[in-house]
mmCIF file of C-alpha atoms in Angstrom:
data_model
loop_
_atom_site.group_PDB
_atom_site.id
_atom_site.type_symbol
_atom_site.label_atom_id
_atom_site.label_comp_id
_atom_site.label_asym_id
_atom_site.label_seq_id
_atom_site.Cartn_x
_atom_site.Cartn_y
_atom_site.Cartn_z
ATOM 1 C CA MET A 174 70.280 -61.518 46.177
ATOM 2 C CA SER A 175 66.670 -61.739 47.546
ATOM 3 C CA VAL A 176 66.296 -62.884 51.368
ATOM 4 C CA LEU A 177 64.965 -66.340 50.478
ATOM 5 C CA ARG A 178 67.787 -66.760 48.326
ATOM 6 C CA SER A 179 70.376 -65.703 51.041
ATOM 7 C CA LEU A 180 69.023 -68.403 53.082
ATOM 8 C CA GLU A 181 68.820 -70.693 50.931
ATOM 9 C CA SER A 182 72.118 -70.439 49.856
ATOM 10 C CA LYS A 183 73.240 -70.094 53.993
ATOM 11 C CA ILE A 184 71.089 -73.723 54.222
ATOM 12 C CA ALA A 185 72.924 -74.748 51.380
ATOM 13 C CA GLY A 186 76.238 -74.106 52.656
ATOM 14 C CA LEU A 187 75.524 -75.835 56.050
ATOM 15 C CA VAL A 188 75.924 -79.023 53.708
ATOM 16 C CA GLU A 189 78.591 -78.322 51.647
ATOM 17 C CA GLY A 190 80.579 -76.524 54.498
ATOM 18 C CA THR A 191 80.202 -78.265 57.727
ATOM 19 C CA PHE A 192 78.337 -81.633 56.471
ATOM 20 C CA SER A 193 80.011 -82.311 53.181
ATOM 21 C CA ARG A 194 82.879 -84.303 54.918
ATOM 22 C CA ALA A 195 80.915 -86.800 56.672
ATOM 23 C CA PHE A 196 77.206 -86.895 55.194
ATOM 24 C CA ARG A 197 76.824 -89.262 51.974
ATOM 25 C CA SER A 198 72.894 -88.805 52.850
ATOM 26 C CA GLU A 199 71.029 -87.639 49.831
ATOM 27 C CA VAL A 200 68.664 -85.441 52.065
ATOM 28 C CA ARG A 201 70.093 -81.708 51.787
ATOM 29 C CA PRO A 202 68.481 -79.282 54.358
ATOM 30 C CA VAL A 203 68.016 -76.849 51.191
ATOM 31 C CA GLU A 204 65.469 -79.778 50.015
ATOM 32 C CA ILE A 205 63.704 -79.695 53.020
ATOM 33 C CA ALA A 206 63.489 -76.123 53.123
ATOM 34 C CA ARG A 207 61.831 -75.687 49.875
ATOM 35 C CA ARG A 208 59.110 -78.709 50.858
ATOM 36 C CA LEU A 209 58.693 -77.114 53.715
ATOM 37 C CA ALA A 210 57.546 -73.612 52.121
ATOM 38 C CA ARG A 211 55.241 -76.267 49.532
ATOM 39 C CA GLU A 212 53.660 -77.664 52.615
ATOM 40 C CA MET A 213 53.312 -73.898 53.838
ATOM 41 C CA ASP A 214 51.353 -73.001 50.459
ATOM 42 C CA GLN A 215 49.380 -76.005 50.200
ATOM 43 C CA HIS A 216 47.890 -75.637 53.499
ATOM 44 C CA ARG A 217 46.502 -71.791 53.477
ATOM 45 C CA THR A 218 42.910 -70.940 55.121
ATOM 46 C CA PRO A 219 41.841 -67.867 53.804
ATOM 47 C CA SER A 220 40.222 -65.756 56.448
ATOM 48 C CA VAL A 221 37.693 -62.828 55.425
ATOM 49 C CA SER A 222 40.746 -60.184 54.620
ATOM 50 C CA ARG A 223 44.019 -62.473 55.776
ATOM 51 C CA VAL A 224 45.445 -65.738 54.318
ATOM 52 C CA TYR A 225 46.632 -68.096 57.510
ATOM 53 C CA VAL A 226 49.313 -70.663 57.177
ATOM 54 C CA PRO A 227 50.264 -73.619 60.229
ATOM 55 C CA SER A 228 53.135 -73.091 62.254
ATOM 56 C CA GLY A 229 53.780 -76.422 63.565
ATOM 57 C CA TYR A 230 56.182 -78.742 61.064
ATOM 58 C CA GLU A 231 57.808 -82.018 61.858
ATOM 59 C CA VAL A 232 60.143 -83.451 59.508
ATOM 60 C CA TYR A 233 60.584 -87.413 59.712
ATOM 61 C CA LEU A 234 63.830 -88.832 58.730
ATOM 62 C CA GLY A 235 65.620 -92.186 58.337
ATOM 63 C CA LEU A 236 67.671 -93.550 61.241
ATOM 64 C CA GLU A 237 70.671 -92.952 59.322
ATOM 65 C CA ASP A 238 69.690 -89.548 57.987
ATOM 66 C CA ARG A 239 68.797 -88.423 61.531
ATOM 67 C CA GLU A 240 72.036 -89.381 63.398
ATOM 68 C CA ARG A 241 73.984 -87.640 60.452
ATOM 69 C CA PHE A 242 72.655 -84.592 61.322
ATOM 70 C CA ALA A 243 72.608 -84.533 64.817
ATOM 71 C CA GLY A 244 75.417 -82.620 65.342
ATOM 72 C CA ALA A 245 74.023 -79.517 63.615
ATOM 73 C CA GLU A 246 69.980 -80.280 64.376
ATOM 74 C CA GLN A 247 69.447 -77.097 66.255
ATOM 75 C CA GLU A 248 71.431 -74.897 63.541
ATOM 76 C CA MET A 249 69.699 -76.285 60.658
ATOM 77 C CA ILE A 250 66.168 -75.871 63.082
ATOM 78 C CA ALA A 251 66.769 -72.129 63.272
ATOM 79 C CA GLU A 252 67.510 -71.416 59.929
ATOM 80 C CA LEU A 253 64.411 -73.363 58.424
ATOM 81 C CA SER A 254 62.493 -71.660 60.739
ATOM 82 C CA ALA A 255 63.943 -68.110 59.353
ATOM 83 C CA TYR A 256 63.157 -69.542 55.683
ATOM 84 C CA LEU A 257 59.956 -70.037 56.389
ATOM 85 C CA LEU A 258 59.424 -67.027 58.199
ATOM 86 C CA GLU A 259 60.676 -65.087 55.034
ATOM 87 C CA HIS A 260 58.533 -67.151 52.784
ATOM 88 C CA ALA A 261 55.305 -66.210 54.388
ATOM 89 C CA ARG A 262 56.383 -62.483 54.556
ATOM 90 C CA SER A 263 56.826 -62.781 50.680
ATOM 91 C CA GLU A 264 53.432 -64.088 50.400
ATOM 92 C CA ARG A 265 51.554 -62.225 52.190
ATOM 93 C CA LEU A 266 50.729 -65.051 54.349
ATOM 94 C CA VAL A 267 49.936 -64.883 58.653
ATOM 95 C CA LEU A 268 51.676 -67.255 60.403
ATOM 96 C CA ILE A 269 49.969 -67.162 64.397
ATOM 97 C CA GLU A 270 53.368 -67.778 65.865
ATOM 98 C CA ARG A 271 56.930 -68.216 64.886
ATOM 99 C CA PRO A 272 57.260 -71.430 62.946
ATOM 100 C CA ARG A 273 58.240 -74.327 64.967
ATOM 101 C CA ILE A 274 59.968 -77.148 62.992
ATOM 102 C CA SER A 275 61.034 -80.392 65.104
ATOM 103 C CA PHE A 276 62.743 -83.013 63.491
ATOM 104 C CA VAL A 277 61.391 -87.211 64.303
ATOM 105 C CA THR A 278 63.153 -90.406 63.387
ATOM 106 C CA ASP A 279 61.031 -93.102 61.525
ATOM 107 C CA GLU A 280 63.138 -96.198 60.730
ATOM 108 C CA ARG A 281 60.958 -97.152 57.891
ATOM 109 C CA LEU A 282 62.316 -94.790 56.105
ATOM 110 C CA GLY A 283 65.787 -95.584 54.303
ATOM 111 C CA LEU A 284 68.960 -92.975 53.111
ATOM 112 C CA GLY A 285 67.566 -89.666 51.253
ATOM 113 C CA GLU A 286 63.729 -90.492 52.296
ATOM 114 C CA PHE A 287 62.179 -87.742 54.380
ATOM 115 C CA GLY A 288 58.649 -86.860 55.204
ATOM 116 C CA ILE A 289 56.770 -83.636 56.783
ATOM 117 C CA LYS A 290 53.876 -83.522 58.742
ATOM 118 C CA VAL A 291 52.111 -80.178 59.264
ATOM 119 C CA GLU A 292 50.034 -79.121 62.040
ATOM 120 C CA GLU A 293 46.694 -78.277 61.137
ATOM 121 C CA LEU A 294 45.530 -74.824 61.859
ATOM 122 C CA ASP A 295 42.671 -74.331 64.443
ATOM 123 C CA ARG A 296 39.962 -72.953 62.099
ATOM 124 C CA GLY A 297 37.629 -72.545 65.940
ATOM 125 C CA ALA A 298 40.554 -70.203 66.937
ATOM 126 C CA LEU A 299 41.018 -67.978 63.641
ATOM 127 C CA ALA A 300 37.444 -67.517 63.634
ATOM 128 C CA ASN A 301 37.819 -65.578 66.774
ATOM 129 C CA ARG A 302 40.671 -63.947 66.497
ATOM 130 C CA PRO A 303 40.212 -59.721 65.718
ATOM 131 C CA SER A 304 39.904 -58.324 62.260
ATOM 132 C CA PRO A 305 42.240 -55.732 60.822
ATOM 133 C CA GLY A 306 40.928 -52.450 62.771
ATOM 134 C CA SER A 307 39.553 -54.430 65.823
ATOM 135 C CA ASP A 308 42.881 -55.649 67.014
ATOM 136 C CA ARG A 309 42.904 -53.108 70.187
ATOM 137 C CA LYS A 310 40.645 -51.079 72.249
ATOM 138 C CA ARG A 311 40.785 -47.494 70.970
ATOM 139 C CA GLU A 312 41.889 -45.407 73.777
ATOM 140 C CA PRO A 313 41.235 -41.107 74.449
ATOM 141 C CA ARG A 314 44.765 -39.576 73.231
ATOM 142 C CA ARG A 315 45.996 -36.293 74.591
ATOM 143 C CA GLU A 316 47.583 -34.664 71.924
ATOM 144 C CA ARG A 317 47.936 -30.946 70.902
ATOM 145 C CA PRO A 318 45.919 -29.724 68.269
ATOM 146 C CA GLU A 319 47.446 -28.892 64.814
ATOM 147 C CA PRO A 320 48.609 -25.218 64.380
ATOM 148 C CA SER A 321 46.487 -23.857 61.447
ATOM 149 C CA ALA A 322 47.478 -24.158 58.027
ATOM 150 C CA PRO A 323 46.539 -23.611 54.514
ATOM 151 C CA ALA A 324 45.506 -26.955 54.056
ATOM 152 C CA PRO A 325 42.399 -28.529 56.048
ATOM 153 C CA ALA A 326 43.183 -29.036 59.549
ATOM 154 C CA VAL A 327 42.669 -32.271 61.198
ATOM 155 C CA PRO A 328 41.344 -32.271 64.610
ATOM 156 C CA ALA A 329 43.236 -34.273 67.264
ATOM 157 C CA PRO A 330 41.008 -36.794 68.905
ATOM 158 C CA LEU A 331 40.081 -35.374 72.946
ATOM 159 C CA PRO A 332 39.985 -37.554 75.725
ATOM 160 C CA ALA A 333 36.298 -38.560 76.579
ATOM 161 C CA SER A 334 36.311 -35.391 79.602
ATOM 162 C CA ALA A 335 37.138 -33.296 77.137
ATOM 163 C CA ALA A 336 34.534 -34.066 74.657
ATOM 164 C CA ALA A 337 31.583 -33.742 77.174
ATOM 165 C CA GLU A 338 32.979 -30.134 77.927
ATOM 166 C CA GLN A 339 33.086 -29.178 74.222
ATOM 167 C CA VAL A 340 29.693 -31.094 73.294
ATOM 168 C CA ALA A 341 28.404 -27.064 72.697
ATOM 169 C CA GLN A 342 30.963 -26.268 70.514
ATOM 170 C CA PRO A 343 31.365 -26.905 66.491
ATOM 171 C CA ALA A 344 33.885 -29.412 65.495
ATOM 172 C CA VAL A 345 35.187 -30.293 62.054
ATOM 173 C CA VAL A 346 32.985 -33.311 60.500
ATOM 174 C CA GLY A 347 33.834 -35.827 57.861
ATOM 175 C CA PRO A 348 31.087 -36.952 55.080
ATOM 176 C CA ALA A 349 28.052 -39.020 56.103
ATOM 177 C CA SER A 350 29.436 -41.856 54.419
ATOM 178 C CA ALA A 351 33.026 -42.792 53.834
ATOM 179 C CA ALA A 352 35.244 -45.577 53.344
ATOM 180 C CA LEU A 353 38.737 -47.240 52.116
ATOM 181 C CA VAL A 354 38.566 -50.086 49.836
ATOM 182 C CA ALA A 355 41.220 -52.530 49.588
ATOM 183 C CA ALA A 356 40.774 -56.778 47.946
ATOM 184 C CA GLY A 357 36.980 -56.274 48.034
ATOM 185 C CA GLN A 358 36.994 -55.383 51.978
ATOM 186 C CA ARG A 359 35.425 -51.918 53.051
ATOM 187 C CA ILE A 360 36.861 -50.068 55.517
ATOM 188 C CA GLU A 361 34.416 -47.810 57.327
ATOM 189 C CA LEU A 362 36.054 -43.920 58.087
ATOM 190 C CA THR A 363 34.427 -43.115 61.949
ATOM 191 C CA GLY A 364 34.944 -40.869 64.350
ATOM 192 C CA SER A 365 38.637 -39.606 64.880
ATOM 193 C CA GLY A 366 39.672 -41.922 62.149
ATOM 194 C CA ILE A 367 42.140 -44.857 61.536
ATOM 195 C CA VAL A 368 45.619 -45.204 61.908
ATOM 196 C CA LEU A 369 46.971 -47.992 59.397
ATOM 197 C CA GLY A 370 50.614 -50.000 59.495
ATOM 198 C CA ARG A 371 52.135 -53.329 59.900
ATOM 199 C CA SER A 372 52.423 -52.814 63.796
ATOM 200 C CA ARG A 373 49.608 -54.883 65.737
ATOM 201 C CA SER A 374 48.490 -51.471 67.661
ATOM 202 C CA CYS A 375 46.973 -49.947 64.420
ATOM 203 C CA ASP A 376 43.260 -49.650 63.890
ATOM 204 C CA VAL A 377 44.006 -51.421 60.488
ATOM 205 C CA VAL A 378 46.730 -53.771 60.038
ATOM 206 C CA LEU A 379 48.901 -54.299 56.793
ATOM 207 C CA GLU A 380 50.556 -57.264 56.045
ATOM 208 C CA ASP A 381 52.848 -55.674 53.947
ATOM 209 C CA THR A 382 56.863 -55.887 54.494
ATOM 210 C CA ASN A 383 57.206 -52.946 52.438
ATOM 211 C CA ALA A 384 54.516 -51.000 55.016
ATOM 212 C CA SER A 385 55.839 -49.384 58.490
ATOM 213 C CA ARG A 386 54.937 -49.667 61.587
ATOM 214 C CA ARG A 387 52.781 -47.097 61.755
ATOM 215 C CA HIS A 388 52.448 -45.664 58.019
ATOM 216 C CA ALA A 389 49.911 -43.565 57.819
ATOM 217 C CA ALA A 390 46.631 -41.924 59.366
ATOM 218 C CA VAL A 391 43.405 -41.025 57.726
ATOM 219 C CA ARG A 392 41.357 -38.207 59.741
ATOM 220 C CA PRO A 393 38.119 -36.299 59.310
ATOM 221 C CA ALA A 394 39.094 -32.673 57.522
ATOM 222 C CA ALA A 395 36.824 -29.787 56.566
ATOM 223 C CA GLY A 396 34.433 -31.432 54.659
ATOM 224 C CA GLY A 397 35.941 -35.139 54.255
ATOM 225 C CA TRP A 398 38.771 -36.864 54.617
ATOM 226 C CA ALA A 399 42.518 -36.343 54.553
ATOM 227 C CA VAL A 400 45.712 -38.867 54.544
ATOM 228 C CA GLU A 401 48.756 -38.153 56.390
ATOM 229 C CA ASP A 402 52.169 -39.574 55.896
ATOM 230 C CA LEU A 403 53.494 -40.780 59.921
ATOM 231 C CA GLY A 404 56.862 -40.706 58.546
ATOM 232 C CA SER A 405 56.857 -43.710 57.153
ATOM 233 C CA THR A 406 60.485 -45.419 54.961
ATOM 234 C CA ASN A 407 58.231 -45.783 51.691
ATOM 235 C CA GLY A 408 56.079 -42.730 51.780
ATOM 236 C CA VAL A 409 52.423 -42.623 50.435
ATOM 237 C CA SER A 410 50.874 -42.164 47.293
ATOM 238 C CA VAL A 411 47.656 -40.315 45.977
ATOM 239 C CA ASN A 412 46.905 -41.274 42.587
ATOM 240 C CA GLY A 413 50.597 -42.159 42.079
ATOM 241 C CA THR A 414 52.069 -38.714 43.571
ATOM 242 C CA ARG A 415 54.015 -38.765 46.623
ATOM 243 C CA ILE A 416 52.604 -36.486 49.268
ATOM 244 C CA SER A 417 53.843 -34.493 52.486
ATOM 245 C CA GLY A 418 52.089 -33.861 55.041
ATOM 246 C CA GLN A 419 48.251 -33.983 54.889
ATOM 247 C CA CYS A 420 46.539 -34.698 51.289
ATOM 248 C CA LEU A 421 42.484 -34.029 51.482
ATOM 249 C CA LEU A 422 41.179 -36.788 49.533
ATOM 250 C CA SER A 423 38.215 -36.813 46.962
ATOM 251 C CA PRO A 424 36.539 -39.814 45.846
ATOM 252 C CA GLY A 425 37.721 -42.085 43.314
ATOM 253 C CA ASP A 426 41.456 -41.538 44.981
ATOM 254 C CA VAL A 427 43.524 -44.346 45.221
ATOM 255 C CA VAL A 428 45.673 -44.420 48.285
ATOM 256 C CA SER A 429 48.681 -46.551 48.034
ATOM 257 C CA LEU A 430 50.976 -47.199 51.292
ATOM 258 C CA GLY A 431 54.267 -49.794 50.372
ATOM 259 C CA ARG A 432 52.556 -52.397 47.906
ATOM 260 C CA THR A 433 49.108 -51.715 49.281
ATOM 261 C CA GLU A 434 46.448 -49.498 47.470
ATOM 262 C CA LEU A 435 43.253 -48.451 48.906
ATOM 263 C CA SER A 436 40.336 -46.979 46.755
ATOM 264 C CA TYR A 437 38.727 -44.003 48.971
ATOM 265 C CA GLU A 438 34.711 -43.632 48.790
ATOM 266 C CA GLN A 439 33.002 -40.848 50.116
ATOM 267 C CA GLY A 440 29.078 -40.303 50.110
ATOM 268 C CA GLY A 441 26.994 -37.216 51.191
ATOM 269 C CA ASN A 442 28.137 -34.760 53.922
ATOM 270 C CA ARG A 443 26.743 -34.362 57.171
ATOM 271 C CA ALA A 444 24.212 -31.778 58.291
#
């Protein structure tokens, strides 16, 4: 049973169990849950790389229905909020915050009637939200360089002071132009590379429930770029083959992280 089906059963169970002996209302929490999900879907706001949906919802009930729900209102709100959160995850929709649901009495509504008011998204605030890859400032990290191995070694990023001391030393560089492309969005590969995952601390944030918080990294290797599995749950695949450790990428390779697929593009090498 899916998570959404499980939540629907739990919400329906509230009525059939706790409420059935006391309620004659035709309004059932599971009906409200499904209507809330429809309202969420109808108020989608696409951005460059994400689809945002509202977080605030008001449920209007008639006086008699509101009185009958009063004893379990907070429990219902918690379950409805969890239902909307899981719906958003399954549809790969982005919420600014956890769903906020409130009940409001409208005496014009009769028994079994209800309505929903959706809080509109602030488009100005969405326009100022960072895009994937710019959610955080990159800070120098001190890491031990990886030991040499038959596969191309990927250099660890150096702090600014160490980099200044090694200006004259040869460094491993990637191609002059390389990028990952996903759903029409181009992610340029520069510097010490990028980390991809669901965590907001990643360079590229994946709105994918099958991705791990820190799923994979793409870093410069000799003459190109290599993808590395960072210990993810569902693994990393290149052209349908699951990799172990690092894998040097070739133009046209398809990298799969959870349900996310990214195509690797590469131009000429740097001088």
